[in-house]
Amino acid sequence: MLLEEALTAVNFAMQTAIGRSLNDIETLIFEGSWQGKTYPQIADAAGYSINYLTTDVGPKFWKGLSQVLGEPINKKNFKAAIRRYEMRAGEPGGGA
């Protein structure tokens, strides 16, 4: 699965579950994490403080994504969780 496919899947899941897509900073965290970047690398590239990403936005993002996808998700396991979501969504009667 490519980054663009994963981002589309997550935005679809979010839109279906809570009526909105990822916002800009959530997208930055998602894309940076997908590319294997650390929070300090993401923060530096985007002009945010490391503390803001690690203690505020990041934890809220992963918690929200966990609720949307229906399983515990973090920066280390989210790729597999998205693949599982895609498999469930593709099954007859699966859906988001």
PDB file of C-alpha atoms in Angstrom:
ATOM      1  CA  MET A   1       0.000   0.000   0.000  1.00  0.00           C
ATOM      2  CA  LEU A   2       1.312   3.405  -0.960  1.00  0.00           C
ATOM      3  CA  LEU A   3       1.113   6.551   1.158  1.00  0.00           C
ATOM      4  CA  GLU A   4      -1.561   8.084  -1.067  1.00  0.00           C
ATOM      5  CA  GLU A   5      -3.720   4.932  -0.830  1.00  0.00           C
ATOM      6  CA  ALA A   6      -3.365   4.830   2.939  1.00  0.00           C
ATOM      7  CA  LEU A   7      -4.200   8.514   3.254  1.00  0.00           C
ATOM      8  CA  THR A   8      -7.304   8.022   1.113  1.00  0.00           C
ATOM      9  CA  ALA A   9      -8.367   5.046   3.252  1.00  0.00           C
ATOM     10  CA  VAL A  10      -7.881   6.960   6.504  1.00  0.00           C
ATOM     11  CA  ASN A  11      -9.707  10.028   5.223  1.00  0.00           C
ATOM     12  CA  PHE A  12     -12.585   7.805   4.072  1.00  0.00           C
ATOM     13  CA  ALA A  13     -12.723   6.058   7.442  1.00  0.00           C
ATOM     14  CA  MET A  14     -12.656   9.369   9.304  1.00  0.00           C
ATOM     15  CA  GLN A  15     -15.294  10.920   7.066  1.00  0.00           C
ATOM     16  CA  THR A  16     -17.537   7.890   7.490  1.00  0.00           C
ATOM     17  CA  ALA A  17     -17.075   7.600  11.256  1.00  0.00           C
ATOM     18  CA  ILE A  18     -16.903  11.191  12.447  1.00  0.00           C
ATOM     19  CA  GLY A  19     -17.817  13.348   9.472  1.00  0.00           C
ATOM     20  CA  ARG A  20     -14.444  14.932   8.790  1.00  0.00           C
ATOM     21  CA  SER A  21     -11.134  14.206   7.129  1.00  0.00           C
ATOM     22  CA  LEU A  22      -7.667  14.645   8.575  1.00  0.00           C
ATOM     23  CA  ASN A  23      -6.718  18.250   9.227  1.00  0.00           C
ATOM     24  CA  ASP A  24      -3.373  19.677   8.103  1.00  0.00           C
ATOM     25  CA  ILE A  25      -1.349  18.801  11.191  1.00  0.00           C
ATOM     26  CA  GLU A  26      -2.854  15.303  11.397  1.00  0.00           C
ATOM     27  CA  THR A  27      -1.911  14.805   7.762  1.00  0.00           C
ATOM     28  CA  LEU A  28       1.656  15.920   8.541  1.00  0.00           C
ATOM     29  CA  ILE A  29       1.883  13.412  11.387  1.00  0.00           C
ATOM     30  CA  PHE A  30       0.397  10.650   9.252  1.00  0.00           C
ATOM     31  CA  GLU A  31       2.651  11.303   6.255  1.00  0.00           C
ATOM     32  CA  GLY A  32       5.773  11.729   8.378  1.00  0.00           C
ATOM     33  CA  SER A  33       5.041   8.571  10.342  1.00  0.00           C
ATOM     34  CA  TRP A  34       4.361   6.642   7.123  1.00  0.00           C
ATOM     35  CA  GLN A  35       7.776   7.748   5.874  1.00  0.00           C
ATOM     36  CA  GLY A  36       9.408   6.535   9.091  1.00  0.00           C
ATOM     37  CA  LYS A  37      10.185   9.994  10.436  1.00  0.00           C
ATOM     38  CA  THR A  38      10.432  10.734  14.131  1.00  0.00           C
ATOM     39  CA  TYR A  39       8.408  13.451  15.833  1.00  0.00           C
ATOM     40  CA  PRO A  40      11.500  15.698  16.009  1.00  0.00           C
ATOM     41  CA  GLN A  41      11.989  15.287  12.243  1.00  0.00           C
ATOM     42  CA  ILE A  42       8.326  16.005  11.533  1.00  0.00           C
ATOM     43  CA  ALA A  43       8.338  19.009  13.867  1.00  0.00           C
ATOM     44  CA  ASP A  44      11.513  20.434  12.356  1.00  0.00           C
ATOM     45  CA  ALA A  45      10.299  20.066   8.774  1.00  0.00           C
ATOM     46  CA  ALA A  46       6.877  21.569   9.515  1.00  0.00           C
ATOM     47  CA  GLY A  47       7.900  24.298  11.963  1.00  0.00           C
ATOM     48  CA  TYR A  48       6.090  22.892  15.012  1.00  0.00           C
ATOM     49  CA  SER A  49       7.546  22.307  18.457  1.00  0.00           C
ATOM     50  CA  ILE A  50       8.480  18.724  19.288  1.00  0.00           C
ATOM     51  CA  ASN A  51       6.584  19.015  22.561  1.00  0.00           C
ATOM     52  CA  TYR A  52       3.397  20.052  20.749  1.00  0.00           C
ATOM     53  CA  LEU A  53       3.534  16.986  18.500  1.00  0.00           C
ATOM     54  CA  THR A  54       4.589  14.483  21.157  1.00  0.00           C
ATOM     55  CA  THR A  55       2.339  15.549  24.020  1.00  0.00           C
ATOM     56  CA  ASP A  56      -0.685  17.135  22.364  1.00  0.00           C
ATOM     57  CA  VAL A  57      -1.457  16.549  18.704  1.00  0.00           C
ATOM     58  CA  GLY A  58       0.214  13.153  18.235  1.00  0.00           C
ATOM     59  CA  PRO A  59      -1.492  11.309  21.103  1.00  0.00           C
ATOM     60  CA  LYS A  60      -4.875  12.830  20.214  1.00  0.00           C
ATOM     61  CA  PHE A  61      -4.424  11.812  16.577  1.00  0.00           C
ATOM     62  CA  TRP A  62      -3.562   8.185  17.368  1.00  0.00           C
ATOM     63  CA  LYS A  63      -6.386   7.945  19.918  1.00  0.00           C
ATOM     64  CA  GLY A  64      -8.880   9.311  17.408  1.00  0.00           C
ATOM     65  CA  LEU A  65      -7.625   6.994  14.678  1.00  0.00           C
ATOM     66  CA  SER A  66      -7.920   4.090  17.114  1.00  0.00           C
ATOM     67  CA  GLN A  67     -11.567   4.936  17.700  1.00  0.00           C
ATOM     68  CA  VAL A  68     -12.269   5.308  13.982  1.00  0.00           C
ATOM     69  CA  LEU A  69     -10.582   2.051  12.973  1.00  0.00           C
ATOM     70  CA  GLY A  70     -11.775   0.116  16.006  1.00  0.00           C
ATOM     71  CA  GLU A  71      -8.456  -1.081  17.381  1.00  0.00           C
ATOM     72  CA  PRO A  72      -5.534   0.331  19.390  1.00  0.00           C
ATOM     73  CA  ILE A  73      -3.274   2.242  17.019  1.00  0.00           C
ATOM     74  CA  ASN A  74       0.057   3.937  17.527  1.00  0.00           C
ATOM     75  CA  LYS A  75       2.931   5.250  15.468  1.00  0.00           C
ATOM     76  CA  LYS A  76       4.448   1.765  15.204  1.00  0.00           C
ATOM     77  CA  ASN A  77       1.443  -0.371  14.247  1.00  0.00           C
ATOM     78  CA  PHE A  78      -0.737   1.945  12.178  1.00  0.00           C
ATOM     79  CA  LYS A  79       0.285   0.616   8.747  1.00  0.00           C
ATOM     80  CA  ALA A  80      -0.879  -2.899   9.579  1.00  0.00           C
ATOM     81  CA  ALA A  81      -4.083  -1.533  11.130  1.00  0.00           C
ATOM     82  CA  ILE A  82      -4.881   0.393   7.951  1.00  0.00           C
ATOM     83  CA  ARG A  83      -4.286  -2.713   5.856  1.00  0.00           C
ATOM     84  CA  ARG A  84      -6.668  -4.657   8.108  1.00  0.00           C
ATOM     85  CA  TYR A  85      -9.247  -1.878   7.799  1.00  0.00           C
ATOM     86  CA  GLU A  86      -8.958  -2.007   4.017  1.00  0.00           C
ATOM     87  CA  MET A  87      -9.409  -5.787   4.051  1.00  0.00           C
ATOM     88  CA  ARG A  88     -12.517  -5.498   6.248  1.00  0.00           C
ATOM     89  CA  ALA A  89     -13.918  -2.705   4.087  1.00  0.00           C
ATOM     90  CA  GLY A  90     -13.472  -4.857   0.979  1.00  0.00           C
ATOM     91  CA  GLU A  91     -15.319  -7.863   2.387  1.00  0.00           C
ATOM     92  CA  PRO A  92     -18.998  -8.389   1.600  1.00  0.00           C
ATOM     93  CA  GLY A  93     -20.885  -6.838   4.486  1.00  0.00           C
ATOM     94  CA  GLY A  94     -17.608  -5.395   5.820  1.00  0.00           C
ATOM     95  CA  GLY A  95     -17.594  -1.708   5.227  1.00  0.00           C
ATOM     96  CA  ALA A  96     -16.093   0.971   7.392  1.00  0.00           C
TER      97      ALA A  96
END
